[in-house]
Short mmCIF file of C-alpha atoms and ligand atoms in Angstrom, two decimals:
data_model
loop_
_atom_site.label_atom_id
_atom_site.label_comp_id
_atom_site.label_asym_id
_atom_site.label_seq_id
_atom_site.Cartn_x
_atom_site.Cartn_y
_atom_site.Cartn_z
CA MET S 4 -3.45 -20.28 0.86
CA PRO S 5 -1.95 -16.78 1.13
CA LYS S 6 1.86 -16.50 1.17
CA SER S 7 3.32 -16.70 4.66
CA VAL S 8 6.32 -15.12 6.40
CA LYS S 9 8.16 -18.41 5.79
CA ASP S 10 7.50 -18.15 2.03
CA ILE S 11 8.77 -14.55 1.91
CA LEU S 12 11.90 -15.41 3.93
CA ALA S 13 12.64 -18.36 1.62
CA MET S 14 12.67 -16.04 -1.40
CA LYS S 15 15.78 -14.13 -0.28
CA GLY S 16 18.57 -14.71 -2.81
CA VAL S 17 16.32 -17.10 -4.79
CA LYS S 18 13.55 -15.04 -6.37
CA LYS S 19 12.74 -11.31 -6.30
CA ILE S 20 9.76 -10.37 -4.13
CA SER S 21 7.00 -8.26 -5.74
CA VAL S 22 4.95 -6.01 -3.46
CA ILE S 23 2.38 -3.36 -4.37
CA THR S 24 0.04 -1.22 -2.28
CA ALA S 25 -3.75 -1.44 -2.32
CA TYR S 26 -6.43 0.09 -0.13
CA ASP S 27 -9.71 -1.39 -1.40
CA PHE S 28 -11.35 -4.70 -2.35
CA THR S 29 -11.40 -4.32 -6.14
CA THR S 30 -7.76 -3.21 -6.47
CA ALA S 31 -6.64 -5.94 -4.07
CA GLN S 32 -8.43 -8.54 -6.22
CA LEU S 33 -6.65 -7.26 -9.33
CA CYS S 34 -3.23 -7.17 -7.63
CA ASP S 35 -3.76 -10.71 -6.35
CA LYS S 36 -4.79 -11.87 -9.82
CA ALA S 37 -1.58 -10.33 -11.21
CA GLY S 38 0.36 -12.64 -8.88
CA VAL S 39 2.18 -10.22 -6.56
CA ASP S 40 3.73 -11.86 -3.49
CA ALA S 41 2.39 -9.30 -1.03
CA ILE S 42 -0.04 -6.40 -0.86
CA LEU S 43 0.92 -3.53 1.39
CA VAL S 44 -1.97 -1.58 2.87
CA GLY S 45 0.21 1.51 3.14
CA ASP S 46 -0.61 4.63 5.08
CA SER S 47 0.03 6.28 1.70
CA GLY S 48 -3.70 5.52 1.39
CA GLY S 49 -4.21 8.68 3.44
CA MET S 50 -2.79 10.66 0.53
CA VAL S 51 -3.98 8.78 -2.56
CA MET S 52 -7.41 7.71 -1.22
CA LEU S 53 -8.27 10.44 1.28
CA GLY S 54 -6.43 13.47 -0.11
CA TYR S 55 -4.20 14.28 2.88
CA GLU S 56 -0.99 16.24 2.22
CA ASN S 57 1.08 13.53 3.95
CA THR S 58 0.62 10.34 6.01
CA ILE S 59 0.63 12.01 9.44
CA PRO S 60 -3.19 12.42 9.88
CA VAL S 61 -3.94 8.76 9.07
CA THR S 62 -5.78 6.98 11.91
CA MET S 63 -6.00 3.36 13.09
CA GLU S 64 -9.71 3.34 12.15
CA GLN S 65 -8.87 4.28 8.56
CA MET S 66 -6.08 1.66 8.37
CA CYS S 67 -8.42 -1.04 9.72
CA PHE S 68 -11.08 -0.01 7.18
CA PHE S 69 -8.60 -0.27 4.25
CA THR S 70 -7.15 -3.54 5.62
CA GLU S 71 -10.56 -5.24 5.92
CA ALA S 72 -11.38 -4.40 2.30
CA VAL S 73 -7.99 -5.54 0.97
CA SER S 74 -8.01 -8.81 2.90
CA ARG S 75 -11.43 -9.62 1.43
CA GLY S 76 -9.98 -9.12 -2.07
CA ARG S 77 -6.87 -11.29 -1.89
CA LYS S 78 -6.50 -15.03 -2.20
CA ASN S 79 -2.77 -15.72 -2.50
CA ALA S 80 -0.87 -12.55 -1.63
CA MET S 81 0.30 -11.83 1.89
CA VAL S 82 -1.35 -8.72 3.35
CA ILE S 83 0.86 -6.33 5.33
CA ALA S 84 -0.73 -3.30 7.01
CA ASP S 85 1.03 -0.08 7.96
CA MET S 86 0.82 1.08 11.56
CA PRO S 87 -0.02 4.80 11.25
CA PHE S 88 1.81 7.69 12.93
CA MET S 89 1.41 7.63 16.75
CA SER S 90 -0.21 4.19 16.82
CA TYR S 91 2.98 2.54 18.21
CA GLN S 92 5.28 5.29 19.56
CA ALA S 93 3.61 5.98 22.92
CA SER S 94 4.21 2.59 24.57
CA LYS S 95 4.78 -1.09 23.87
CA SER S 96 1.27 -1.93 25.05
CA GLN S 97 -0.22 0.67 22.68
CA ALA S 98 1.82 -0.87 19.84
CA ILE S 99 0.71 -4.43 20.66
CA GLU S 100 -2.94 -3.40 20.96
CA ASN S 101 -2.92 -1.59 17.61
CA ALA S 102 -0.93 -4.31 15.81
CA GLY S 103 -3.59 -6.74 17.06
CA LYS S 104 -6.38 -4.56 15.64
CA LEU S 105 -4.78 -4.69 12.17
CA ILE S 106 -4.41 -8.48 12.38
CA LYS S 107 -8.07 -8.78 13.41
CA ALA S 108 -8.93 -6.59 10.39
CA GLY S 109 -7.32 -9.22 8.14
CA ALA S 110 -3.59 -8.36 7.90
CA ASP S 111 -0.98 -11.14 8.08
CA ALA S 112 1.74 -8.75 9.29
CA VAL S 113 2.26 -5.11 10.25
CA LYS S 114 4.82 -2.53 9.12
CA LEU S 115 6.41 0.10 11.36
CA GLU S 116 8.71 2.97 10.41
CA GLY S 117 11.92 3.31 12.40
CA GLY S 118 15.14 1.55 13.39
CA ILE S 119 17.07 1.24 16.66
CA GLU S 120 14.61 3.54 18.48
CA ILE S 121 11.73 1.08 17.94
CA LYS S 122 13.77 -2.12 18.41
CA GLU S 123 12.07 -3.00 21.74
CA THR S 124 8.63 -2.25 20.30
CA VAL S 125 9.25 -4.52 17.30
CA LYS S 126 10.51 -7.23 19.66
CA ALA S 127 7.39 -6.96 21.81
CA ILE S 128 5.03 -7.26 18.82
CA VAL S 129 7.00 -10.21 17.35
CA GLU S 130 7.08 -11.97 20.75
CA ILE S 131 3.30 -12.11 20.91
CA GLY S 132 3.26 -13.72 17.45
CA ILE S 133 2.61 -10.85 15.07
CA PRO S 134 5.05 -10.68 12.13
CA VAL S 135 6.67 -7.26 11.64
CA MET S 136 8.12 -5.60 8.56
CA GLY S 137 10.50 -2.71 9.25
CA HIS S 138 10.81 0.51 7.22
CA ILE S 139 13.99 2.60 7.18
CA GLY S 140 15.69 5.14 4.95
CA PHE S 141 13.21 7.85 4.10
CA GLN S 142 10.43 7.48 6.69
CA PRO S 143 7.40 9.48 5.50
CA GLN S 144 5.85 9.72 9.00
CA THR S 145 8.83 11.53 10.56
CA THR S 146 11.51 12.40 8.01
CA THR S 147 9.01 14.76 6.38
CA LEU S 148 8.79 16.67 9.67
CA GLN S 149 12.57 17.06 9.88
CA GLU S 150 13.98 17.52 6.41
CA GLY S 151 11.36 16.82 3.73
CA TYR S 152 11.80 14.36 0.86
CA LYS S 153 15.51 13.52 0.61
CA VAL S 154 17.59 10.61 -0.67
CA GLN S 155 19.06 8.68 2.27
CA ALA S 156 22.52 7.15 2.92
CA LYS S 157 24.56 9.51 0.76
CA THR S 158 27.55 9.59 3.13
CA LYS S 159 29.62 6.90 4.87
CA ASP S 160 28.24 7.88 8.29
CA ALA S 161 24.62 7.90 7.08
CA ALA S 162 25.16 4.52 5.43
CA LEU S 163 26.65 3.02 8.62
CA ASN S 164 23.76 4.43 10.62
CA LEU S 165 21.32 2.74 8.23
CA LEU S 166 23.20 -0.56 8.49
CA HIS S 167 22.95 -0.40 12.32
CA ASN S 168 19.23 0.28 12.05
CA ALA S 169 18.74 -2.67 9.68
CA LYS S 170 20.70 -4.98 12.02
CA ALA S 171 18.65 -3.78 15.00
CA LEU S 172 15.39 -4.62 13.21
CA GLU S 173 16.74 -8.03 12.18
CA GLU S 174 17.77 -8.74 15.80
CA ALA S 175 14.34 -7.63 17.00
CA GLY S 176 12.76 -10.33 14.82
CA ALA S 177 11.45 -8.36 11.83
CA PHE S 178 10.88 -10.69 8.86
CA SER S 179 11.79 -8.09 6.23
CA ILE S 180 12.61 -4.38 5.88
CA VAL S 181 11.45 -1.70 3.44
CA PHE S 182 14.25 0.63 2.27
CA GLU S 183 12.85 3.91 1.00
CA MET S 184 14.93 6.27 -1.17
CA VAL S 185 18.26 4.75 -0.12
CA THR S 186 21.27 5.04 -2.47
CA LYS S 187 21.49 1.88 -4.56
CA GLU S 188 25.06 1.02 -3.53
CA VAL S 189 24.20 1.18 0.19
CA SER S 190 21.00 -0.86 -0.37
CA LYS S 191 23.14 -3.58 -1.97
CA ILE S 192 25.68 -3.61 0.89
CA ILE S 193 22.98 -3.82 3.58
CA THR S 194 20.96 -6.40 1.62
CA GLU S 195 24.06 -8.59 1.55
CA SER S 196 24.74 -7.98 5.27
CA ILE S 197 21.43 -9.20 6.69
CA CYS S 198 19.55 -12.50 6.44
CA ILE S 199 16.04 -11.10 6.04
CA PRO S 200 14.66 -9.77 2.72
CA THR S 201 14.93 -6.07 1.89
CA ILE S 202 12.11 -4.50 -0.11
CA GLY S 203 13.15 -1.36 -1.97
CA ILE S 204 11.23 1.69 -3.08
CA GLY S 205 13.53 4.11 -4.86
CA SER S 206 16.47 2.08 -3.54
CA GLY S 207 17.92 0.46 -6.64
CA PRO S 208 17.80 -3.01 -8.18
CA ASP S 209 19.75 -4.98 -5.59
CA CYS S 210 17.13 -5.18 -2.84
CA ASP S 211 15.50 -8.60 -2.47
CA GLY S 212 12.19 -7.19 -3.66
CA GLN S 213 10.43 -4.02 -4.76
CA VAL S 214 7.32 -2.15 -3.65
CA LEU S 215 5.45 0.64 -5.41
CA VAL S 216 2.27 2.57 -4.69
CA VAL S 217 -0.41 1.17 -7.02
CA HIS S 218 -1.58 4.68 -7.97
CA ASP S 219 1.94 5.44 -9.25
CA VAL S 220 2.08 2.20 -11.25
CA LEU S 221 -1.28 2.94 -12.87
CA GLY S 222 -0.75 6.69 -13.33
CA LEU S 223 -3.74 7.54 -11.16
CA TYR S 224 -2.32 10.07 -8.69
CA GLU S 225 -1.18 13.27 -10.33
CA LYS S 226 -0.13 15.38 -7.33
CA ILE S 227 3.28 13.76 -6.78
CA LYS S 228 5.25 11.87 -9.44
CA PRO S 229 8.28 10.33 -7.71
CA LYS S 230 11.37 9.85 -9.90
CA PHE S 231 11.67 6.24 -8.72
CA ALA S 232 8.13 5.16 -9.61
CA LYS S 233 7.66 3.52 -13.01
CA ARG S 234 4.30 4.28 -14.64
CA TYR S 235 2.82 1.39 -16.57
CA LEU S 236 -0.43 3.17 -17.49
CA ASP S 237 -1.82 6.68 -17.76
CA LEU S 238 -5.10 5.70 -16.14
CA ALA S 239 -5.99 9.19 -14.91
CA ALA S 240 -6.14 10.45 -18.51
CA ASP S 241 -8.11 7.38 -19.64
CA ILE S 242 -10.61 7.79 -16.79
CA VAL S 243 -11.18 11.47 -17.55
CA LYS S 244 -11.68 10.55 -21.24
CA ALA S 245 -14.23 7.83 -20.38
CA ILE S 246 -16.19 10.03 -17.95
CA THR S 247 -16.23 12.90 -20.45
CA SER S 248 -17.76 10.53 -23.06
CA TYR S 249 -20.38 9.41 -20.53
CA ARG S 250 -21.25 13.02 -19.66
CA ASN S 251 -21.53 13.93 -23.35
CA ASP S 252 -23.78 10.92 -24.01
CA VAL S 253 -26.08 11.92 -21.13
CA VAL S 254 -26.29 15.51 -22.35
CA SER S 255 -26.97 14.48 -25.97
CA GLY S 256 -29.48 11.74 -25.02
CA LYS S 257 -27.30 9.01 -26.54
CA PHE S 258 -27.23 7.23 -23.17
CA PRO S 259 -29.15 5.21 -22.10
CA SER S 260 -29.98 3.38 -25.34
CA GLN S 261 -32.35 0.39 -25.81
CA GLU S 262 -29.64 -2.03 -24.70
CA HIS S 263 -29.35 -0.31 -21.31
CA SER S 264 -33.14 -0.07 -20.70
CA PHE S 265 -35.88 -2.39 -19.36
CA SER S 266 -39.41 -2.87 -20.82
CA ILE S 267 -42.86 -3.66 -19.51
CA GLU S 268 -44.96 -6.21 -21.54
CA LYS S 269 -46.95 -4.50 -24.33
CA SER S 270 -50.30 -5.81 -23.04
CA GLU S 271 -49.53 -4.58 -19.51
CA LEU S 272 -48.58 -1.21 -20.90
CA GLU S 273 -51.89 -0.93 -22.76
CA ARG S 274 -53.81 -1.84 -19.60
CA LEU S 275 -51.86 0.73 -17.64
CA LYS S 276 -52.49 3.47 -20.20
CA LYS S 277 -56.25 2.64 -20.26
CA GLU S 278 -56.51 2.81 -16.50
CA ILE S 279 -54.69 6.14 -16.33
CA ALA S 280 -56.83 7.58 -19.12
O1 LIG M 306 2.65 3.73 2.81
C1 LIG M 306 3.24 3.20 1.87
O2 LIG M 306 2.73 3.06 0.76
C2 LIG M 306 4.60 2.74 2.12
C3 LIG M 306 5.43 2.41 0.91
C4 LIG M 306 5.88 3.66 0.30
C5 LIG M 306 6.53 1.49 1.23
O3 LIG M 306 5.04 2.68 3.21
#
């Protein structure tokens, strides 16, 4: 049975929550096998899978496509799908309809960026029975439009503002909140001030859990290397090395060898040759 909202809530203050992104079946299977608590089908998929400059162009159709593949690949991890830019801002009914599409595609919960300004939207989605994860601090869908990549909550006022946003999401019924690029001291204070788990990305060690983009963990995406992302592999270099060896083997005739080829019976071959002759 996949982990539920109840399981994630019960981990607060007991055990750290591990979350990683995935966008396809094979990667989801591997993440699940590694034992992560949740897989986030992030709209970061628009950048690392589709090559967009940022997450703004990502569509509902693309998010449903990624979510279907990921949900087929997991057994135990909870699947949370991002609601892309402009899939929930226009009206509550638009938000409910699109959250429902992601659940039908296989997600167990949806994630929305924003705080107080989306409180009523979050409430409406939760009220119909769809679990919601919040996302505050650096919000890639909109903060990029205003000020670019910037660490959040560096002043008292900014920190208080973030605390109010976290409380609003908790009151609206969100089951957890992602903190992106929030100063570690402020992450700790807010984590201790709310009852739902906080999941940090670039927000220090005191959040209740952590999330990273799988391409950053594996060293697959070379365009942006965030300071907060720990690389556990240099897979891009290994992949280029492997494909170069394959190309060289094709060019030199070393591949395919006997072990990668199929044969016709000798007698059949003789008969064939006779007939052709
Ligand atoms: O889209 C994403 O991958 C995210 C994480 C950065 C939290 O929202």
